[in-house]
Tab-separated table of C-alpha atoms and ligand atoms in Angstrom:
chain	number	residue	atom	x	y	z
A	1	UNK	CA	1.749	7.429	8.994
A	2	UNK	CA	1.441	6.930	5.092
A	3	UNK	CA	-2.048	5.172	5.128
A	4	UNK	CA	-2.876	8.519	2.764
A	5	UNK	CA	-0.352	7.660	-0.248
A	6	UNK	CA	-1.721	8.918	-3.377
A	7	UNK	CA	-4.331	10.838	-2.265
A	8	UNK	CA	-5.338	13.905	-3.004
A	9	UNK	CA	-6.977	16.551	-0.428
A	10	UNK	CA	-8.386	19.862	0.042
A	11	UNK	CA	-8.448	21.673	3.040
A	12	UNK	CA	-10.646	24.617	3.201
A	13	UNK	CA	-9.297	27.605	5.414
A	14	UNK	CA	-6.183	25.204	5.366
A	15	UNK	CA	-3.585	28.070	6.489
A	16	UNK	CA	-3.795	28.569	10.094
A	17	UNK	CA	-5.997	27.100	13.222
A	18	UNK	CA	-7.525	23.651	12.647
A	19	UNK	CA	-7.304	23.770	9.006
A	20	UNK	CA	-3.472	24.423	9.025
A	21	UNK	CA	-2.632	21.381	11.332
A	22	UNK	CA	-5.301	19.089	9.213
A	23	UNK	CA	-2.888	19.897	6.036
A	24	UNK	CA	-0.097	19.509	8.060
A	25	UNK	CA	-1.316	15.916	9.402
A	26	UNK	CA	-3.036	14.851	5.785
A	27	UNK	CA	0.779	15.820	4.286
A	28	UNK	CA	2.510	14.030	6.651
A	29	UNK	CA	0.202	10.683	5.701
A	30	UNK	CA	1.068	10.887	2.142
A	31	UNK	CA	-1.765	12.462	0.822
A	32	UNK	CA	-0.775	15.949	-1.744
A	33	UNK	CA	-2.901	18.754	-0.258
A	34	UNK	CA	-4.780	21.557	-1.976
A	35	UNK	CA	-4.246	24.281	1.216
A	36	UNK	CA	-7.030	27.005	0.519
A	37	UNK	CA	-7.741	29.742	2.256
A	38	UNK	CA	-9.457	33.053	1.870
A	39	UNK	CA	-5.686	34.676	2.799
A	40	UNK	CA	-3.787	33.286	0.747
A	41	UNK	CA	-0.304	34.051	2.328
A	42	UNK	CA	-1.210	32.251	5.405
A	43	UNK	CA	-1.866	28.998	2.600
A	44	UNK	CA	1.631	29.627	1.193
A	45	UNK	CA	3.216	29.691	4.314
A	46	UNK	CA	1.326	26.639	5.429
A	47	UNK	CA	1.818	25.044	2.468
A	48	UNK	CA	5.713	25.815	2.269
A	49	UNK	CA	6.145	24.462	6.027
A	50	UNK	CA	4.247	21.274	4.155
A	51	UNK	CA	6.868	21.314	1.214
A	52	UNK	CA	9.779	21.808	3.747
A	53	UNK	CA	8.544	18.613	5.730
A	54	UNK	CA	8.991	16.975	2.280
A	55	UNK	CA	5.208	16.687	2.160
A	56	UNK	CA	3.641	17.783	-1.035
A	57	UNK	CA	0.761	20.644	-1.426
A	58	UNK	CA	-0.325	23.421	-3.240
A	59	UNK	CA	-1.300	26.907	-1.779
A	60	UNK	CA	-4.407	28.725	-3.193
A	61	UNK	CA	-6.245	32.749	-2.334
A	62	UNK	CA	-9.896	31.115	-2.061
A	63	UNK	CA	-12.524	32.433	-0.646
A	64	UNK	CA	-14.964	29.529	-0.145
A	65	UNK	CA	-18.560	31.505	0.354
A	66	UNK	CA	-17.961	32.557	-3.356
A	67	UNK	CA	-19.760	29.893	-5.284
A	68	UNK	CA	-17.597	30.134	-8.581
A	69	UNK	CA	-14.527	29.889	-6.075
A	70	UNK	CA	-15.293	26.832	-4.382
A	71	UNK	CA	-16.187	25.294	-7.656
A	72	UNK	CA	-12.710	26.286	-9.605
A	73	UNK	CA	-11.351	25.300	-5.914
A	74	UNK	CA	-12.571	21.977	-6.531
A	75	UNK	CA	-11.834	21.704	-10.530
A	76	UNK	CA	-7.956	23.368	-9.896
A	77	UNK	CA	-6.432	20.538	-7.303
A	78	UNK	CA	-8.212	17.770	-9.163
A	79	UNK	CA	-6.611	19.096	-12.035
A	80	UNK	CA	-3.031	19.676	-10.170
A	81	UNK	CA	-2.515	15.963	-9.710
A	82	UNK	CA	-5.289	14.265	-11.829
A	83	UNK	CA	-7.182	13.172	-9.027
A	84	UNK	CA	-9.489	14.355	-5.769
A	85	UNK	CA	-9.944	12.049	-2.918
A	86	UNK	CA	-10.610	14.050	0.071
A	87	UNK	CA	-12.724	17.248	1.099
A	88	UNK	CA	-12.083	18.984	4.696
A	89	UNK	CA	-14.697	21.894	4.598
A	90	UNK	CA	-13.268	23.556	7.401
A	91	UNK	CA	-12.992	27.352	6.744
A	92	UNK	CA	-15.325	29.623	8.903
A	93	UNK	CA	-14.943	33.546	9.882
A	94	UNK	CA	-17.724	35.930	9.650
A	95	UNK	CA	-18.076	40.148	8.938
A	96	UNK	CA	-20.577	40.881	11.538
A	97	UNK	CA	-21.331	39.756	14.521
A	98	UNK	CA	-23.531	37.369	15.718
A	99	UNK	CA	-26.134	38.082	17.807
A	100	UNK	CA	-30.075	36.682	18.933
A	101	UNK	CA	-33.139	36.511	16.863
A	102	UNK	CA	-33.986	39.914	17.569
A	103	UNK	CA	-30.275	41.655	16.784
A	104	UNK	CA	-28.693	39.579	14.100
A	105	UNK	CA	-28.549	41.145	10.758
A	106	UNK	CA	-29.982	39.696	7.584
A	107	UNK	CA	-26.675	39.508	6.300
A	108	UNK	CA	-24.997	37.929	8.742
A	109	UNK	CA	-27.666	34.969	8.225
A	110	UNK	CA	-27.224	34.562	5.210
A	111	UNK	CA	-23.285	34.789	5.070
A	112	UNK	CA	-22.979	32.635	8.076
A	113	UNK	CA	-25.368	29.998	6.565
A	114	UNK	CA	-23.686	30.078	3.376
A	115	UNK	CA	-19.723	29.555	4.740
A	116	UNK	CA	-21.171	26.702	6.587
A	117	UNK	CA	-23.870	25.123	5.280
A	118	UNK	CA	-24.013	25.986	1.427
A	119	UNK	CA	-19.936	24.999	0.885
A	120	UNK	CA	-21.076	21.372	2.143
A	121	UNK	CA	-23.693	21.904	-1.103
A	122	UNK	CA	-21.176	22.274	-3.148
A	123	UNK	CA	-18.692	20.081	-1.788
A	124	UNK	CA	-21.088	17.924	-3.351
A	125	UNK	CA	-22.022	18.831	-6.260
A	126	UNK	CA	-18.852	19.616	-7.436
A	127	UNK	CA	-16.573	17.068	-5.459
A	128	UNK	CA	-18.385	13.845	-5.885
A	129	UNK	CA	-17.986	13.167	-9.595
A	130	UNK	CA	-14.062	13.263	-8.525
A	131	UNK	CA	-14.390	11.842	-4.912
A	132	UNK	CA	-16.162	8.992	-6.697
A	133	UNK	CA	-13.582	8.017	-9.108
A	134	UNK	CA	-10.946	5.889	-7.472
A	135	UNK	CA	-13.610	4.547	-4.512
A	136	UNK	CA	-11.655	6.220	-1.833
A	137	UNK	CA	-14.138	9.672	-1.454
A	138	UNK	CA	-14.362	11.058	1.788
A	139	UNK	CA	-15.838	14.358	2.892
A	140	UNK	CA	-15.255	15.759	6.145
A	141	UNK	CA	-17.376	18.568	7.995
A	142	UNK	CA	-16.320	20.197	10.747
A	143	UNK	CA	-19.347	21.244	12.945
A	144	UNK	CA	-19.144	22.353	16.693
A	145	UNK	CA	-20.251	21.401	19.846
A	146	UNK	CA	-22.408	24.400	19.307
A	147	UNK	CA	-24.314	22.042	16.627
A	148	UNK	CA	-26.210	20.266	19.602
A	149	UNK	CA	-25.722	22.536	22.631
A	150	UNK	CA	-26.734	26.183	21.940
A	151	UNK	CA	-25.130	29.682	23.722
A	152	UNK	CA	-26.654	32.866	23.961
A	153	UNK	CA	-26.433	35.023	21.447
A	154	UNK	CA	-25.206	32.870	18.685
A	155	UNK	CA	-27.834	31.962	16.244
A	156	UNK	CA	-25.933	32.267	13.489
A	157	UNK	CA	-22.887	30.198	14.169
A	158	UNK	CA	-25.280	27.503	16.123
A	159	UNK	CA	-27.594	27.162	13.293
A	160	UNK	CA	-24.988	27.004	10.970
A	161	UNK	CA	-23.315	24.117	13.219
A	162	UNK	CA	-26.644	22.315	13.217
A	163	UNK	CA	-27.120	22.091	9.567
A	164	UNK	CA	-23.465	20.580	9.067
A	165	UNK	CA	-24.384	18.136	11.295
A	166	UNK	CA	-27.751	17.594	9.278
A	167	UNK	CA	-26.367	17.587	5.922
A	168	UNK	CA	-23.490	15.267	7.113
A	169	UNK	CA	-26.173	12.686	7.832
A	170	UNK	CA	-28.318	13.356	5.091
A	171	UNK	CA	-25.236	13.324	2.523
A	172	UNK	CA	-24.043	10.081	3.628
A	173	UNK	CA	-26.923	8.633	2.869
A	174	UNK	CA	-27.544	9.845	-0.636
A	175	UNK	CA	-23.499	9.836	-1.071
A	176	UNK	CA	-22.788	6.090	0.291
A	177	UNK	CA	-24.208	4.302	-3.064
A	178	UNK	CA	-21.723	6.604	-4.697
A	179	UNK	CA	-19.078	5.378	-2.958
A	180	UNK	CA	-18.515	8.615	-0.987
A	181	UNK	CA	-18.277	8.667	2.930
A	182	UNK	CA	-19.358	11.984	4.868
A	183	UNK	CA	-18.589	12.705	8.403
A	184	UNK	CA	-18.109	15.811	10.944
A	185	UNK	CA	-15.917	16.367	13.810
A	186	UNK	CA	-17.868	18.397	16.430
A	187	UNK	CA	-14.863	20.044	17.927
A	188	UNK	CA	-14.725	21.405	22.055
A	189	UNK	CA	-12.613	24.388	22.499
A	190	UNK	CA	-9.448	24.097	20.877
A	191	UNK	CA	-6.627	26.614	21.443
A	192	UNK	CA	-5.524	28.010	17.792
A	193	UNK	CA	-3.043	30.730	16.978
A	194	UNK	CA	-5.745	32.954	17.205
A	195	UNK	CA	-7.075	31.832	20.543
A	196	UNK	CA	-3.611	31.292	22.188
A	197	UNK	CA	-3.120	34.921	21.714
A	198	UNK	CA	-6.266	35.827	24.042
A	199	UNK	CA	-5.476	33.282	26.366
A	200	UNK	CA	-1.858	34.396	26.610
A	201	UNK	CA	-3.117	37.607	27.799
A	202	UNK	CA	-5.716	36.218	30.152
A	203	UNK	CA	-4.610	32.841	31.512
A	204	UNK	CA	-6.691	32.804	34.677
A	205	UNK	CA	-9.801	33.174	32.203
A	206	UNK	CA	-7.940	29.771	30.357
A	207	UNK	CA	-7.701	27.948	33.688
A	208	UNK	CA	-11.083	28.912	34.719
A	209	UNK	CA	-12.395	27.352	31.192
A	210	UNK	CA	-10.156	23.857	31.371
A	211	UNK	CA	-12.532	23.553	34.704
A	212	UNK	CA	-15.576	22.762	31.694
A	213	UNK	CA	-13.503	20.162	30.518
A	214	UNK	CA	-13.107	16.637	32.295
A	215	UNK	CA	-9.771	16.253	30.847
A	216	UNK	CA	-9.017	19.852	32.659
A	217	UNK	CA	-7.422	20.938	29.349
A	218	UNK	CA	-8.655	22.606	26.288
A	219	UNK	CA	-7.983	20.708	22.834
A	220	UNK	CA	-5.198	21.688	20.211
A	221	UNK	CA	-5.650	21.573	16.560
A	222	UNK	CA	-3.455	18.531	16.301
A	223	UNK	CA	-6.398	17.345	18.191
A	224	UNK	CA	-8.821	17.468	15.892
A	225	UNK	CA	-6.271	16.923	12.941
A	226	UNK	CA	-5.787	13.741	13.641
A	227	UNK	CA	-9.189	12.571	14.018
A	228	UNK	CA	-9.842	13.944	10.742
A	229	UNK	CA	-6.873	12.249	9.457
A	230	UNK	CA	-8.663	9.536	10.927
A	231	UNK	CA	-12.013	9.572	9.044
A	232	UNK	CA	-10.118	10.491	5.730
A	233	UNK	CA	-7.932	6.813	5.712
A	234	UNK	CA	-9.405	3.782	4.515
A	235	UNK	CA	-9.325	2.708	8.338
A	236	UNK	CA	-12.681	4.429	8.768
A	237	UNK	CA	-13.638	2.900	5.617
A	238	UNK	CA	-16.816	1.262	6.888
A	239	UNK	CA	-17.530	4.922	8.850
A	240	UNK	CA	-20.024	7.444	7.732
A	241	UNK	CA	-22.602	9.756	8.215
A	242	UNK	CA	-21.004	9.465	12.126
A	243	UNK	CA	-20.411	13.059	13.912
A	244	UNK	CA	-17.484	12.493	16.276
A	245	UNK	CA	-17.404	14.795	19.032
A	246	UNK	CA	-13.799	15.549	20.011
A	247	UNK	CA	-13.926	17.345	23.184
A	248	UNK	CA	-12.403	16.373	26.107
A	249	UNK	CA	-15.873	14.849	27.422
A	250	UNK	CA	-16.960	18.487	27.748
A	251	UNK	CA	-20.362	17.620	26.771
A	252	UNK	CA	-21.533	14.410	28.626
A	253	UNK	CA	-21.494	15.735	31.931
A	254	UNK	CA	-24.087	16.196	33.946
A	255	UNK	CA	-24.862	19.963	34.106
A	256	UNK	CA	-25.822	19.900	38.098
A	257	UNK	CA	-22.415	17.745	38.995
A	258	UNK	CA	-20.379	19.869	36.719
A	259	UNK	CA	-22.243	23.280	38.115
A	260	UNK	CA	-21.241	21.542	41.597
A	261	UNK	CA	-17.395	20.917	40.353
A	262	UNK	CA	-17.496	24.817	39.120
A	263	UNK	CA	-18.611	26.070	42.651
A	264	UNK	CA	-16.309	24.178	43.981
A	265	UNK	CA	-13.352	25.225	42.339
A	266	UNK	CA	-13.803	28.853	42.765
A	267	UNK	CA	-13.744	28.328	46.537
A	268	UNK	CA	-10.736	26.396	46.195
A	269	UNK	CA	-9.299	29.155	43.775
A	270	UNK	CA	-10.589	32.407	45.030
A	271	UNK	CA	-8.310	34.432	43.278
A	272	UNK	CA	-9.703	33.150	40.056
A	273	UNK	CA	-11.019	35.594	37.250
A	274	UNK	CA	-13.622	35.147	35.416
A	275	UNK	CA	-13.935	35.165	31.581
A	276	UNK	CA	-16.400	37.388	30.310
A	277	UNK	CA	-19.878	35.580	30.580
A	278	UNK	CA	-19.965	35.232	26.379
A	279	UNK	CA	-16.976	33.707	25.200
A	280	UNK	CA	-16.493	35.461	21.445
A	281	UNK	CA	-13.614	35.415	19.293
B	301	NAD	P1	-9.251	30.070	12.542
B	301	NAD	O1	-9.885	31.403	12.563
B	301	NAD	O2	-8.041	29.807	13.381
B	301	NAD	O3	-8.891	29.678	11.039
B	301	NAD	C1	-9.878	29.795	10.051
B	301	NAD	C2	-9.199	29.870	8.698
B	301	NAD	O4	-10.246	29.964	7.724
B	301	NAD	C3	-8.334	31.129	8.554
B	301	NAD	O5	-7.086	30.806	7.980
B	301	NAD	C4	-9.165	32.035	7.637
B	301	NAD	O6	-8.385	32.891	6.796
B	301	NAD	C5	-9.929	31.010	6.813
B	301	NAD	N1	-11.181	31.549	6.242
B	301	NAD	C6	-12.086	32.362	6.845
B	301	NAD	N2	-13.060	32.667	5.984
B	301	NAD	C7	-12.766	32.029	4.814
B	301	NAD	C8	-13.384	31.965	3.553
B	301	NAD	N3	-14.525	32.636	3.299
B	301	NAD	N4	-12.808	31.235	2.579
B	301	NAD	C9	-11.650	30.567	2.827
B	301	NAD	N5	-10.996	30.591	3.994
B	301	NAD	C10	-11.560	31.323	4.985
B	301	NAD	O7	-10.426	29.028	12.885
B	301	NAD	P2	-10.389	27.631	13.667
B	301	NAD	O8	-10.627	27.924	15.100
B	301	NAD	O9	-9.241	26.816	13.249
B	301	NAD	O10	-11.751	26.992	13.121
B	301	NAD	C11	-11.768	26.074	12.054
B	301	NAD	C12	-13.109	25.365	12.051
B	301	NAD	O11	-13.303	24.696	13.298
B	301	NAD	C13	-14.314	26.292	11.885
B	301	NAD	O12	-15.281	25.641	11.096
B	301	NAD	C14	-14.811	26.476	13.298
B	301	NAD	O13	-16.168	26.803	13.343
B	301	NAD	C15	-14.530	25.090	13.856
B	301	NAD	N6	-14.426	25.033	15.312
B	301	NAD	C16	-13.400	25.666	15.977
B	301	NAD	C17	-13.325	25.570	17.356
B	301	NAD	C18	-12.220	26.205	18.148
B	301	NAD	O14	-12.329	26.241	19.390
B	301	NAD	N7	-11.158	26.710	17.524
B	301	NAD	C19	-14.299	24.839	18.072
B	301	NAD	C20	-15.320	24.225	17.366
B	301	NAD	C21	-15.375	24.326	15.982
């Protein structure tokens, strides 16, 4: 579990969901983690559960689409233990909602565009002279399956996904003479504190999803934790510019055999309900 000794991490919108397990996890290999999130109790209770684990991490109130956050973000846990190996851009939430070409705001766009895509800019430009130093950098994205496979009425969140996948490619190239890996997790559906509470309420809609999923279960965010524990170790050391897709083998079905599975099912289950037809939350 220690393959992360020494290190030092940030995890962006590290206090609940998928962020809060990858601190957890990165802790728990050794590494000392930089937990920041835009509310920062839920970092200092995330990073207290870390301390009380006997891991070692830091809590910080960042809000990661502000440029001169993200780069004192950066500067501050470099400077709180004199080194930076490891990036998790992670953090996403939005004002407004998404929407289609013809209803989504100009605003939205641009926020949406710049929590995903522009804090993998900086990530960058303000990690790499640290993530450089000691030969162990590592940046990991987390994208979506909604990177590659598209819903309706999402363009924000899908674009957004698609240029993390992008700029995890293109950055591993310019980044690899540097000595700086750069991968993304494309995640399925994974069942957070925030999600759990919906499903909770509606767990016929929950069954009715696990049917996507040819593991017939949704993922956790230990899930996904540990494969970006994964790509952060030296293990994956010969690994980059790779977008793992972490999703139960939602996405290499074949649609008409799957569509075929789904009919089936709700004969076998008529009492089934269906989730709404646009999953949003
Ligand atoms: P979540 O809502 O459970 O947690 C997100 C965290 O980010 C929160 O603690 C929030 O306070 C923080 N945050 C939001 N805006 C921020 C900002 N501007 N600056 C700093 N922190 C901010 O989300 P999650 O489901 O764990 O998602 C984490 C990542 O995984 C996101 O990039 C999301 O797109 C991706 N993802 C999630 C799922 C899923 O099913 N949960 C699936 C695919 C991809």
């Amino acid at each position: 579990m220690s393959n992360l000794q020494d290190r030092v991490a940030i995890v962006t919108g590290g206090g609940r969901g998928i962020g809060g397990a990858t601190a957890r996890r990165l802790a728990a290999a050794g590494a000392r983690v930089y937990v920041a999130d835009k509310d920062g109790a839920a970092a200092a209770e995330n990073a207290a559960r870390i301390l009380d684990a006997g891991g070692s991490a830091v809590a910080a109130a960042v809000d990661v689409s502000e440029h001169d956050q993200y780069a004192a973000m950066v500067e501050n846990a470099a400077a709180q233990w004199g080194r930076l190996d490891i990036i998790v851009n992670n953090a996403y939430g939005r004002h407004e909602p998404d929407g289609s070409a013809l209803t989504v705001t100009d605003s939205a766009f641009d926020y949406g565009l710049t929590i995903m895509a522009k804090t993998i800019l900086w990530s960058a430009r303000y990690g790499v002279p640290h993530l450089r130093a000691h030969g162990h950098g590592s940046i990991v994205n987390i994208a979506s399956v909604h990177g590659f496979l598209y819903a309706p009425g999402s363009l924000v969140y899908e674009t957004g996904k698609a240029a993390v996948i992008a700029m995890t490619k293109q950055m591993a190239i310019d980044l690899g003479p540097l000595g700086v890996r750069v991968n993304a997790i494309c995640p399925g559906h994974i069942v957070t504190e925030r999600q759990a509470e919906h499903w909770q309420k509606n767990p016929s809609h929950h069954k009715m999803l696990e049917q996507n999923y040819p593991l017939r279960h949704t993922g956790t965010p230990d899930d996904i934790a540990h494969a970006i524990n994964f790509l952060s170790t030296d293990e994956a050391r010969f690994i980059t510019g790779h977008i793992m897709v972490v999703d139960g083998g939602m996405t290499v079905q074949l649609q008409e055999n799957f569509g075929n599975h789904m009919g089936h099912f709700m004969r076998a289950h008529p009492d089934t309900q269906l989730p709404p037809q646009q999953l949003d939350f």
